[in-house]
Tab-separated table of C-alpha atoms in Angstrom:
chain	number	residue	atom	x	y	z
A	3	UNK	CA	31.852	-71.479	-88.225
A	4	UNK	CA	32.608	-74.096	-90.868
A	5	UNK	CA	29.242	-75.112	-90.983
A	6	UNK	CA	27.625	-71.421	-91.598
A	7	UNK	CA	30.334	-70.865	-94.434
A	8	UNK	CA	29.359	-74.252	-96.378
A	9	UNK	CA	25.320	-73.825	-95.904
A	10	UNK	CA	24.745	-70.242	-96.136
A	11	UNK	CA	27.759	-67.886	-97.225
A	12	UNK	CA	25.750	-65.020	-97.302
A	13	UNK	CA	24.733	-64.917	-94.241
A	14	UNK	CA	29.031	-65.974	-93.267
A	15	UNK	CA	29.885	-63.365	-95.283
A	16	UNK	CA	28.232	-60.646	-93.828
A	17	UNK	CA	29.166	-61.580	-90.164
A	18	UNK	CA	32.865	-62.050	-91.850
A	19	UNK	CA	32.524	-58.647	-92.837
A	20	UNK	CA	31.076	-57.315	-89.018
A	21	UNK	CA	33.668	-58.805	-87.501
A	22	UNK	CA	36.133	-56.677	-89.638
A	23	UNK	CA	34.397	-53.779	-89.301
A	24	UNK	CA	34.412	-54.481	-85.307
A	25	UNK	CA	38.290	-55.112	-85.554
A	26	UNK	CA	39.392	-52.051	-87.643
A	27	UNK	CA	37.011	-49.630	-85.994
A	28	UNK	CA	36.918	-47.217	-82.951
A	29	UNK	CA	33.825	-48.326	-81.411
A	30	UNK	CA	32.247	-45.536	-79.708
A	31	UNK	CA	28.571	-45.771	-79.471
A	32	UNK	CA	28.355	-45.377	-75.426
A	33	UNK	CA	25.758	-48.032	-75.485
A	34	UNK	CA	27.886	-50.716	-76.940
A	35	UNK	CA	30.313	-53.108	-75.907
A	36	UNK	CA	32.435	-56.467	-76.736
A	37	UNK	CA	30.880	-59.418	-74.524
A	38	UNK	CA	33.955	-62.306	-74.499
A	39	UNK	CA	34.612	-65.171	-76.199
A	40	UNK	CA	33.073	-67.263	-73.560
A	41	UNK	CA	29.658	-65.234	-73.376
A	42	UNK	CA	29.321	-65.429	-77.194
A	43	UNK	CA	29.736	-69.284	-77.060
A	44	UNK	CA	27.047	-69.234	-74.441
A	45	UNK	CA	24.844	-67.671	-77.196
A	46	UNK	CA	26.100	-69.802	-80.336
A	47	UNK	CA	25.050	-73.113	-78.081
A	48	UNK	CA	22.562	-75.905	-78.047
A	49	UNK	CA	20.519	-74.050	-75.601
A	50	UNK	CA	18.903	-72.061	-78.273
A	51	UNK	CA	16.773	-74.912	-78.941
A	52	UNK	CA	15.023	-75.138	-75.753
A	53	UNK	CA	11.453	-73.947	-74.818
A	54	UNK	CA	11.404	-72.877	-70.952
A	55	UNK	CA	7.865	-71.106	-70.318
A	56	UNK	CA	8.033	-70.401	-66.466
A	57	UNK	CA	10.801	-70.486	-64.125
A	58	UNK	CA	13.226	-73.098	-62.691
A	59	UNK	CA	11.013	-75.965	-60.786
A	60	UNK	CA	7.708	-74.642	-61.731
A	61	UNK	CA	8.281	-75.145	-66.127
A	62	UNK	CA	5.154	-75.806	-68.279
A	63	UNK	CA	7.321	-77.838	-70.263
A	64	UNK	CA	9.942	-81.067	-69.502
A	65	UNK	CA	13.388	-81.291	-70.027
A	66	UNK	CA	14.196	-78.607	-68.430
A	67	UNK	CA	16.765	-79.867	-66.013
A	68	UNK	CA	19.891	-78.390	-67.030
A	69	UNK	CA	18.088	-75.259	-68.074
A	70	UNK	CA	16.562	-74.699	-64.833
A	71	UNK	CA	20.583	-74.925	-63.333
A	72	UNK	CA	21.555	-72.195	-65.629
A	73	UNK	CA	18.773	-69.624	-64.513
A	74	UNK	CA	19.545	-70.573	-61.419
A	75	UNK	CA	23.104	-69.455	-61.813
A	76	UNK	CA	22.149	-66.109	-63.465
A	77	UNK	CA	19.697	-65.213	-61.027
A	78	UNK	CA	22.218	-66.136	-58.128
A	79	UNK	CA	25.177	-64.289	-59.778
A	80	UNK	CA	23.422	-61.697	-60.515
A	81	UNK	CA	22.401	-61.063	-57.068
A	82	UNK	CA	25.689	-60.906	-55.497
A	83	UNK	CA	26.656	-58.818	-58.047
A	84	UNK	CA	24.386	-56.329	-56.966
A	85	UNK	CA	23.748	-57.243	-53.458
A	86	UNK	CA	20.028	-58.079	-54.541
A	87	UNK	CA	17.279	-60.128	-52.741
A	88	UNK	CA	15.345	-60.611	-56.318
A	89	UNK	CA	16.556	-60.874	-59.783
A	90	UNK	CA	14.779	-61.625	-62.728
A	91	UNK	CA	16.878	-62.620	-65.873
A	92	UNK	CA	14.541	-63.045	-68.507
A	93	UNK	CA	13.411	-59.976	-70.078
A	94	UNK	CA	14.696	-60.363	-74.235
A	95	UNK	CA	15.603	-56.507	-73.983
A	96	UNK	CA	15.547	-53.470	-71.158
A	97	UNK	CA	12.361	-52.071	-73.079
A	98	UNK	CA	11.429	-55.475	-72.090
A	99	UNK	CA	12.021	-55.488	-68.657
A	100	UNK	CA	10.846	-52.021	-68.186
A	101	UNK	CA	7.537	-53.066	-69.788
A	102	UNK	CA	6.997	-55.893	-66.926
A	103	UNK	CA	7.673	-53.050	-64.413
A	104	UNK	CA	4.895	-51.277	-65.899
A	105	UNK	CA	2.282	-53.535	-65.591
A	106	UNK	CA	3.553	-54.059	-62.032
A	107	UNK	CA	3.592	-50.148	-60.913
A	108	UNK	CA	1.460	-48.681	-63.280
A	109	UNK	CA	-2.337	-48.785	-64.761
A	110	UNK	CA	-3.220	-47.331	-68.168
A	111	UNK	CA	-3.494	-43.519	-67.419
A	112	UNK	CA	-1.670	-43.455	-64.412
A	113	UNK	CA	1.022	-40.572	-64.566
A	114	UNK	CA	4.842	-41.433	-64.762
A	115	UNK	CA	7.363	-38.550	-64.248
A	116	UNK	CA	10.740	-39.033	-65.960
A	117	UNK	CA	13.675	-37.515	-67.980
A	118	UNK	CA	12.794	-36.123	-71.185
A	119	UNK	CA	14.140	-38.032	-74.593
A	120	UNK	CA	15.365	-34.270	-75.457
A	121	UNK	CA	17.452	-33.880	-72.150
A	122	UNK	CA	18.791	-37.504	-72.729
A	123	UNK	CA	16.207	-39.810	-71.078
A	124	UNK	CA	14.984	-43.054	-72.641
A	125	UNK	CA	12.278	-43.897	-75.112
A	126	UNK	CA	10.733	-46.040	-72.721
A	127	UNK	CA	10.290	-43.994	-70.180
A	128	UNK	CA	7.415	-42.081	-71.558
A	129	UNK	CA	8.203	-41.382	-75.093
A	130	UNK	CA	4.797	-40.243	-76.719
A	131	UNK	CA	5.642	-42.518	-80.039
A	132	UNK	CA	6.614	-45.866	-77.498
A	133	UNK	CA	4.102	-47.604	-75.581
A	134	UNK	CA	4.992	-46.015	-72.278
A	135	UNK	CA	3.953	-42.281	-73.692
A	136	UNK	CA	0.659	-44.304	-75.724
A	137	UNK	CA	-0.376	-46.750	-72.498
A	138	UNK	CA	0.380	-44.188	-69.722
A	139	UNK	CA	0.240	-40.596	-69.039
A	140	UNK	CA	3.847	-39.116	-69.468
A	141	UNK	CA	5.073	-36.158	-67.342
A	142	UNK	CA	8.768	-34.907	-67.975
A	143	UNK	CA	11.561	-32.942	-65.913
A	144	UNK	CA	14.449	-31.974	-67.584
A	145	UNK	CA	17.994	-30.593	-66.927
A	146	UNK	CA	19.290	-26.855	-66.465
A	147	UNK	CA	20.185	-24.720	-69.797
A	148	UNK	CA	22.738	-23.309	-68.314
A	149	UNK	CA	24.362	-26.343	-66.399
A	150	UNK	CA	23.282	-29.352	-67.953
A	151	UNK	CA	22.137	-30.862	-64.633
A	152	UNK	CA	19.114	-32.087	-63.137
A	153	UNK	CA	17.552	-29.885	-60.526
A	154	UNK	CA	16.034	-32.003	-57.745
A	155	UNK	CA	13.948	-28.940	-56.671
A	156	UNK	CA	12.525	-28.628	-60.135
A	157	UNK	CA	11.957	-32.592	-60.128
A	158	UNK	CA	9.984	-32.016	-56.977
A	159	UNK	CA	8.063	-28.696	-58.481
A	160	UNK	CA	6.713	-30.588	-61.011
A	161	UNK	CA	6.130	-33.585	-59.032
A	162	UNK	CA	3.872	-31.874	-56.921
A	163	UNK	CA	2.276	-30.665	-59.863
A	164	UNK	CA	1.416	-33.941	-61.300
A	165	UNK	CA	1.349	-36.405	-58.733
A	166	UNK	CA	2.956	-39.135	-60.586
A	167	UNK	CA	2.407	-42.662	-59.696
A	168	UNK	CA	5.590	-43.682	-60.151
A	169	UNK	CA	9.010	-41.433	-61.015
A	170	UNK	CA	11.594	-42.958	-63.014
A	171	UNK	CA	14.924	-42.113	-63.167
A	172	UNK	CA	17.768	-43.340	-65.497
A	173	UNK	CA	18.775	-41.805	-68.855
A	174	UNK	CA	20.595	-42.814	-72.245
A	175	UNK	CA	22.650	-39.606	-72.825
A	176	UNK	CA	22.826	-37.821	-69.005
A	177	UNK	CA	26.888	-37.258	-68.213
A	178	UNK	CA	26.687	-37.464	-64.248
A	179	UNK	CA	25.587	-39.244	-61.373
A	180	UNK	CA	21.876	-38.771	-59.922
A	181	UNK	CA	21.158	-38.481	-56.056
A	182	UNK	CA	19.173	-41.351	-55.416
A	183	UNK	CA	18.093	-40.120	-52.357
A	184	UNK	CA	16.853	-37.223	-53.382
A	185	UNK	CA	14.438	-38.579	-55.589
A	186	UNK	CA	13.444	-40.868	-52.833
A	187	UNK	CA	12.799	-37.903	-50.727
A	188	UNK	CA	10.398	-36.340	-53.434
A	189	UNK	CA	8.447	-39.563	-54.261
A	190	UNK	CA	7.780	-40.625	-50.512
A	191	UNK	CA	6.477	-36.832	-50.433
A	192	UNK	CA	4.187	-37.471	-53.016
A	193	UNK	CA	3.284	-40.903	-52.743
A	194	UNK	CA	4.984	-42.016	-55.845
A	195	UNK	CA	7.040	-45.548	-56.552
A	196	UNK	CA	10.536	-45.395	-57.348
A	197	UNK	CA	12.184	-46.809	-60.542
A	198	UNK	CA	15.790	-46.740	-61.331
A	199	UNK	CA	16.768	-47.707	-65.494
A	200	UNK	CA	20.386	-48.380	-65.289
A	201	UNK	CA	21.177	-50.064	-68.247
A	202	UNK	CA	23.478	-47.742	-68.988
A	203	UNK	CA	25.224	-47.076	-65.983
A	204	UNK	CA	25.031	-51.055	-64.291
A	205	UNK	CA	28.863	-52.491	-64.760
A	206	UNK	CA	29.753	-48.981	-63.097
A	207	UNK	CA	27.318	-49.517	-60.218
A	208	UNK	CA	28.266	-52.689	-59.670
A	209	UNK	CA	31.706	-52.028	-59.543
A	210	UNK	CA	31.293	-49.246	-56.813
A	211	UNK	CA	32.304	-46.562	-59.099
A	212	UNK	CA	28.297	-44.765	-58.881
A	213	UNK	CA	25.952	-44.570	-56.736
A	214	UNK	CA	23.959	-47.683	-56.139
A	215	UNK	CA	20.071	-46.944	-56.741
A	216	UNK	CA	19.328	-50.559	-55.250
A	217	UNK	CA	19.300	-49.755	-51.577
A	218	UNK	CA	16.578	-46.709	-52.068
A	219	UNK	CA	14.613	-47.557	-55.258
A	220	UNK	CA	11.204	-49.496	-55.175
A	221	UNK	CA	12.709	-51.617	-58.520
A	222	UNK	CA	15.413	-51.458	-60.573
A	223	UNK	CA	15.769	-52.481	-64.444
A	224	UNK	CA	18.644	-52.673	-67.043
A	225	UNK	CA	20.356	-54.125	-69.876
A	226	UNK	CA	22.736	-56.832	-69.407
A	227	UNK	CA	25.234	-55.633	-72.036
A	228	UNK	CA	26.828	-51.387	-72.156
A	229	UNK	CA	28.783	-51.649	-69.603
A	230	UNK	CA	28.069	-54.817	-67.934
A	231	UNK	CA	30.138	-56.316	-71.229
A	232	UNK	CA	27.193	-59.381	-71.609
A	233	UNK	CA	24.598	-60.581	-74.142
A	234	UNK	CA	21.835	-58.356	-75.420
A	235	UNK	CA	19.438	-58.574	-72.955
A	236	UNK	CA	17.358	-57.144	-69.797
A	237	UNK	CA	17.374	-57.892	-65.931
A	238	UNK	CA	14.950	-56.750	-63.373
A	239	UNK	CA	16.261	-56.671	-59.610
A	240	UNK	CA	15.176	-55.142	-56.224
A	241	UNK	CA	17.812	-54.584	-53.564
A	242	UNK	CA	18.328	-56.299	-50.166
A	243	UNK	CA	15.822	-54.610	-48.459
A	244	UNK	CA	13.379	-56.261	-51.217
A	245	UNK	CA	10.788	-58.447	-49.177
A	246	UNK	CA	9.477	-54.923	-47.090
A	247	UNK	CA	9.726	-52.949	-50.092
A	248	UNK	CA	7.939	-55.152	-52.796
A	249	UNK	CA	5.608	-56.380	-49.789
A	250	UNK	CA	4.377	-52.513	-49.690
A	251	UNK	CA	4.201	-52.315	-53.442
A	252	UNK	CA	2.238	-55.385	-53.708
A	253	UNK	CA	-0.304	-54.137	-51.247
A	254	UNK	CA	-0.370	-51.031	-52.715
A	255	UNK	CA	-1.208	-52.081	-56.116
A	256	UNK	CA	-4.133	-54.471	-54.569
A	257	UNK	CA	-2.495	-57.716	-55.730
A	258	UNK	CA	-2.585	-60.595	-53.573
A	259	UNK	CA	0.295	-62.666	-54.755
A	260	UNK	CA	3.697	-62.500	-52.976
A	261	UNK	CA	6.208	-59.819	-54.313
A	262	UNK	CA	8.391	-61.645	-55.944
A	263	UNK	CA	5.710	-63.759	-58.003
A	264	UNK	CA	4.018	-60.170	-59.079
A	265	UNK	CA	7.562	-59.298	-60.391
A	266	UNK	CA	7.934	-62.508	-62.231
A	267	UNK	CA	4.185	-63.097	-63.925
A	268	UNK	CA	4.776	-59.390	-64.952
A	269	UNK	CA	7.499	-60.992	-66.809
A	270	UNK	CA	5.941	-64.259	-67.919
A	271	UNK	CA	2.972	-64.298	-69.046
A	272	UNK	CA	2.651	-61.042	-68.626
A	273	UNK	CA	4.701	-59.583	-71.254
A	274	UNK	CA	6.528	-62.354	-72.577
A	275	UNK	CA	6.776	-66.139	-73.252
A	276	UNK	CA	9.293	-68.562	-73.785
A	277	UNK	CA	12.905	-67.215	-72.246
A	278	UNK	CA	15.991	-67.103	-74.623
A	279	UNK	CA	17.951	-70.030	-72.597
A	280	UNK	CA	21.119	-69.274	-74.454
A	281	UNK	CA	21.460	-65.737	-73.900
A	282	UNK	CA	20.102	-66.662	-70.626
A	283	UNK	CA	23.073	-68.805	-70.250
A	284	UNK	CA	25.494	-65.880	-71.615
A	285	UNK	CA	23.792	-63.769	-69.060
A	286	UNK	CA	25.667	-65.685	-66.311
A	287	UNK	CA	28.775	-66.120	-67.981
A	288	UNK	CA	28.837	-62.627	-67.837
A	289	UNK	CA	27.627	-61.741	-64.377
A	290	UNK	CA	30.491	-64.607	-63.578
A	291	UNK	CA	33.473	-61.980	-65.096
A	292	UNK	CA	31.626	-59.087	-63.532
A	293	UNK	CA	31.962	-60.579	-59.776
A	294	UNK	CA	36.095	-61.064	-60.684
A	295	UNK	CA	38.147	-58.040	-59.192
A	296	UNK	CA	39.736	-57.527	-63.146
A	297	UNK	CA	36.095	-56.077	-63.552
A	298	UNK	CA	36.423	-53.464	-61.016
A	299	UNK	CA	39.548	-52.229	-62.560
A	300	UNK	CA	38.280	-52.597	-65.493
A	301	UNK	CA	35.359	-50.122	-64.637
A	302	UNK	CA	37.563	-47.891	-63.093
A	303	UNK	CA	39.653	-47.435	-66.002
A	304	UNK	CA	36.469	-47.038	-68.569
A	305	UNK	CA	35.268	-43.737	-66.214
A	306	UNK	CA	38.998	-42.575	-65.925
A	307	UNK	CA	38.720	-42.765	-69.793
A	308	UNK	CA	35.555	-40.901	-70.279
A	309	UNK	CA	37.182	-38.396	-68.297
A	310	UNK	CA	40.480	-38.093	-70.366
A	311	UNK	CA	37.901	-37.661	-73.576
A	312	UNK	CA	35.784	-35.057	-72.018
A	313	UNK	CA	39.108	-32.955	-71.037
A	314	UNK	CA	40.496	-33.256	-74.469
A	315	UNK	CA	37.730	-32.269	-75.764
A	316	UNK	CA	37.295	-29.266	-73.738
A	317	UNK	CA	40.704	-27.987	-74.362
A	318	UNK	CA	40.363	-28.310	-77.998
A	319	UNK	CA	37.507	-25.870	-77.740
A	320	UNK	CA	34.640	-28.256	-77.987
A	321	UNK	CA	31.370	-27.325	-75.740
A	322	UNK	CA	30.117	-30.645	-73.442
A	323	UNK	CA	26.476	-30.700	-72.074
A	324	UNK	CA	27.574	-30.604	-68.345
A	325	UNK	CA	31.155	-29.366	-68.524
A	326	UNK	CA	32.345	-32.964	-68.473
A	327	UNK	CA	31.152	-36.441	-66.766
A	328	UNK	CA	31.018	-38.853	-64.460
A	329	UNK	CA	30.063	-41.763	-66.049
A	330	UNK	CA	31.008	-43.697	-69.231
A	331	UNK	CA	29.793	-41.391	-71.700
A	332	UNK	CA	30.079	-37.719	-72.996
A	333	UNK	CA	27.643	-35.682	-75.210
A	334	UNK	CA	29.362	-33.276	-77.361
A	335	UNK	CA	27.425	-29.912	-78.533
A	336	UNK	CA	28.475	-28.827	-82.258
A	337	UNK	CA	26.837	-25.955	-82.776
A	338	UNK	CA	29.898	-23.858	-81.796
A	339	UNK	CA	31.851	-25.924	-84.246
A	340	UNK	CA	29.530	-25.084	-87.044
A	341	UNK	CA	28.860	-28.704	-87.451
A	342	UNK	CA	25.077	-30.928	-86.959
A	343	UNK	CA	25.616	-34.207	-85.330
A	344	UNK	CA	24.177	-35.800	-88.686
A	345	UNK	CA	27.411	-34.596	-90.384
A	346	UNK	CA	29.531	-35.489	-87.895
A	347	UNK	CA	28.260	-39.110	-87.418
A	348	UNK	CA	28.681	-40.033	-91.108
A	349	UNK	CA	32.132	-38.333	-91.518
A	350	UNK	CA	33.547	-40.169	-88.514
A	351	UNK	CA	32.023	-43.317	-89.762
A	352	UNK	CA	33.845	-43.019	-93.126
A	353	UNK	CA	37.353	-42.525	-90.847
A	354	UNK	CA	36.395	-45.788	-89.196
A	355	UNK	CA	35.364	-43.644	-86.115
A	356	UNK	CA	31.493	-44.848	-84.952
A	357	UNK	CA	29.893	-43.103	-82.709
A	358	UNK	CA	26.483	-41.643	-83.097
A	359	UNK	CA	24.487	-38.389	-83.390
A	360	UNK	CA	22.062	-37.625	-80.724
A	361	UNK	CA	19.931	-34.424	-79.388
A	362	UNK	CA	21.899	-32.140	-76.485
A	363	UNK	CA	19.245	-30.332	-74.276
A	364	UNK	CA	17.406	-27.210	-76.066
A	365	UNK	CA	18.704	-28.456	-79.309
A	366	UNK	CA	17.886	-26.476	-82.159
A	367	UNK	CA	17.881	-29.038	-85.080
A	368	UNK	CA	15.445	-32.349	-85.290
A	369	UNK	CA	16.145	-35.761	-83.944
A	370	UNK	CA	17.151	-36.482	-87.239
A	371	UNK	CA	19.862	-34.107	-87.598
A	372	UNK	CA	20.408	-33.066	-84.104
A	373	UNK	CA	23.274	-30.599	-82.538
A	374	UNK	CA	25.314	-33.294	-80.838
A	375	UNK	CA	27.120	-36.643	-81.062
A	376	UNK	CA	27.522	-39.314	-77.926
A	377	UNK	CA	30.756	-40.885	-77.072
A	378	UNK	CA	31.454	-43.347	-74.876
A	379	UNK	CA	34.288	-45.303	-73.361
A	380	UNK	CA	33.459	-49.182	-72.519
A	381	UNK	CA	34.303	-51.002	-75.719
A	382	UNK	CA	37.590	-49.072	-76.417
A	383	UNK	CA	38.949	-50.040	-72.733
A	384	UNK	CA	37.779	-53.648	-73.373
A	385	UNK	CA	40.015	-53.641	-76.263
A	386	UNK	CA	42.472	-52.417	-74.175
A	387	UNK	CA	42.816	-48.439	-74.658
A	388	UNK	CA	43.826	-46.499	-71.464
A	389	UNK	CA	44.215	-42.514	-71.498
A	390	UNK	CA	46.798	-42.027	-73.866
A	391	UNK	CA	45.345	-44.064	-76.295
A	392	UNK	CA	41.543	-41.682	-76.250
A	393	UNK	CA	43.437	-38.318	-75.942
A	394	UNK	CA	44.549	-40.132	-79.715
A	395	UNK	CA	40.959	-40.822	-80.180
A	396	UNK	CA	40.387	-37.961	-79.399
A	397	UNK	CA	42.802	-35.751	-81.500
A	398	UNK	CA	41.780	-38.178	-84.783
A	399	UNK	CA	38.013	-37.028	-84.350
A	400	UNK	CA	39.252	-33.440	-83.920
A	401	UNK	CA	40.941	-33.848	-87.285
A	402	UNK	CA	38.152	-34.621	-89.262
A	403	UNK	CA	35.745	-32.314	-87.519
A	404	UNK	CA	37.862	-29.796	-88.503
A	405	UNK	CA	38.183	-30.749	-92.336
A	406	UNK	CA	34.566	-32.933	-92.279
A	407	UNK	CA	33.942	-33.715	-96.247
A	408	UNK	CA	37.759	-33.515	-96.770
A	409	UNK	CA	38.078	-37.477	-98.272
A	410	UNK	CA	42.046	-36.826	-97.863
A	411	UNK	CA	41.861	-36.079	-93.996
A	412	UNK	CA	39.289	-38.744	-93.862
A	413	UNK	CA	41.367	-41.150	-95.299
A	414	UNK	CA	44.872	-40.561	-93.730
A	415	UNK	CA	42.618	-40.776	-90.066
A	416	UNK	CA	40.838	-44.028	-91.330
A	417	UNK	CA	44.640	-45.313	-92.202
A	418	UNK	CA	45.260	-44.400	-88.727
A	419	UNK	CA	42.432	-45.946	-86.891
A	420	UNK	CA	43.733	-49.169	-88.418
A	421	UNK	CA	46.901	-49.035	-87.241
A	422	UNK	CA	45.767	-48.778	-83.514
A	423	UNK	CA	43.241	-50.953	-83.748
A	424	UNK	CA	45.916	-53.475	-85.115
A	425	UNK	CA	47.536	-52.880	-82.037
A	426	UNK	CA	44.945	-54.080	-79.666
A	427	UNK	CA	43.135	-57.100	-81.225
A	428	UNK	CA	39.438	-58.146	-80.813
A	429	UNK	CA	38.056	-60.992	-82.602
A	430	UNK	CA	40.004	-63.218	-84.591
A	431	UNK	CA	37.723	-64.272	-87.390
A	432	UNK	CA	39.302	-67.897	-87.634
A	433	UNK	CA	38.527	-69.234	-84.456
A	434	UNK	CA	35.415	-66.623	-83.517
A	435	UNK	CA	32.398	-69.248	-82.587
């Protein structure tokens, strides 16, 4: 980064001071990750400079040779990975990607039923302040007070109810797995498409360790980093049974065009235009170290962690929305602690603990206070930590929960932090691209 640090050493400064922050941290936001070395070079490359409007053969611009090869490679990797017939790689973001499904599945009005934001679903799936809730008409099921579960006869209750055109399922604070099945059950009854959002959950579906929505889901979106460890970034696939399924879809939403061209002019021009060719690029860098076997163990080890957090937790007294998870992630409730999530977010962040506040089901305090605080496990076990090292995690956030606007406990865990991050090394600064 010589030349960054001559020509603009603000701008060097301030990722100098990231990457610290990054190295001397626990990094615990469930929806963040470290991509490699290699995937970040991807994105610091020459490829940033090229203009690709369309797809691979069939550009509105030249040059696009080598370009074309890399798409090529993402789309292809990215299909084994997932045992896909159709994958689209060029979404910017999952909003992204989930806005090209939209204009595939949906017409302004038409009725989507999916999580609720307050039960831990997504903004974009309905969210009256995003364009989902504005564009379409939002319907919402949510999960049991008393369990913290989704109950597929409820989902099919209201279904009935509100004959959705399409249900979505997929969530960005739900602790366990969802019966794919199940929801295909409901929306055949009702005529509905089925959408799977797994951009939280995709590195663990890929690697076997949840169930896989691609075999029973009409389309399925997600992120390309979490816990699929890439660049920032969205995918849109449909599984191997893709050229009945999409055929079907395209007939039913009267377009003409062949399935997979209705997926990708949903895409471009649809709802986007030139593709990012260097996080393109990074894109199958990454989908490259997902197919290795080190990622399945990998995966394995990031839900055995989640599950060494959420029984700490519970045996220190803390109350979990679900009793616990199978995923990556665990939402905590506070309110038995005495504690908002607000409180807890910014006194963790002083002790070099991030993670972030968030609403549990039925909370009682606003979305910018909230009752609750997400954890997850993928960028600690990238670093390296296995179950001994988060039942530590774990006890260092009990400490300052316990003592939260004590700058003395705060410290001592902060000093703490540092010393096991030392341990396990991320980034060296020097020689970071």
């Amino acid at each position: 980064m010589k030349a960054l640090k001559e020509q603009d050493p603000e701008i060097f400064s301030i990722i100098e001071k990231e990457t610290t922050r990054q190295n001397e941290n626990f990094e615990l936001i469930a929806s963040e990750n470290f991509a490699s070395r290699a995937t970040i070079e991807a994105m610091g490359s020459v490829l940033t400079n090229k203009y690709a409007e369309g797809y691979p053969g069939k550009r509105y611009y030249g040059g696009c040779e080598h370009v074309d090869v890399a798409e090529d490679l993402a789309r292809e990797r990215a299909k084994k990975l997932f045992n896909a017939d159709y994958a689209n790689v060029q979404p910017h973001s999952g909003a992204s990607a989930n806005a090209a499904i939209y204009l595939v599945f949906m017409q302004p009005g038409d009725t989507l039923l999916g999580l609720d934001l307050a039960h831990g679903g997504h903004l974009t799936h309905g969210s009256p302040v995003n364009f989902s809730g504005i564009i379409y008409h939002p319907e919402f099921y949510g999960v049991e007070k008393d369990t913290g579960r989704i109950d597929m006869n409820k989902v099919r209750d209201k279904a009935k109810k509100v004959n959705p055109r399409m249900i979505s399922i997929g969530a960005s604070a739900y602790t366990r797995d969802f019966d794919y099945q199940a929801f295909r059950d409901i929306a055949d009854e009702v005529g509905a498409f089925l959408w799977m959002d797994m951009a939280h959950t995709a590195g663990l579906i890929a690697a076997g360790e949840l169930n896989d929505p691609l075999p029973v889901c009409d389309v399925v979106s997600t992120t390309t980093h979490k816990t699929l460890r890439g660049p920032r970034g969205g995918m849109i696939l449909v599984g191997n049974d893709g050229e009945n399924k999409l055929g079907v879809t395209a007939r039913k939403s009267g377009r003409t065009k062949n399935w997979s061209e209705v997926l990708d002019s949903a895409v471009f021009p649809g709802s986007q235009g030139g593709p990012l060719m260097h996080v393109i690029a990074a894109k199958a860098v990454a989908f490259g170290e997902a197919l290795e076997p080190e990622f399945v163990s990998y995966q394995k080890q990031v839900k055995a962690n989640a599950t060494t957090m959420a029984n700490e937790f519970m045996d220190r007294g803390y109350n979990l929305v679900s009793d616990g998870t199978d995923n990556h992630l665990i939402l905590v409730d506070l309110r038995s602690k005495g504690l908002t999530g607000k409180l807890a977010e910014e006194s963790l962040d002083r002790a070099g603990i991030t993670v972030n506040k968030n609403m549990v089901p039925f909370d009682t305090e606003s979305p910018f206070v909230t009752s609750g605080i997400r954890i997850g496990s993928p960028a600690l076990t990238t670093r390296g930590f296995g179950e001994n090292e988060f039942k530590e995690v774990v006890r260092l956030i009990d400490t300052v929960l316990q003592k939260p606007e004590d700058e003395d406990v705060i410290h001592s865990v902060k000093t703490q932090v540092k010393e096991m991050c030392d341990m396990f090394p991320l980034y060296d600064f020097a020689t970071t691209p």
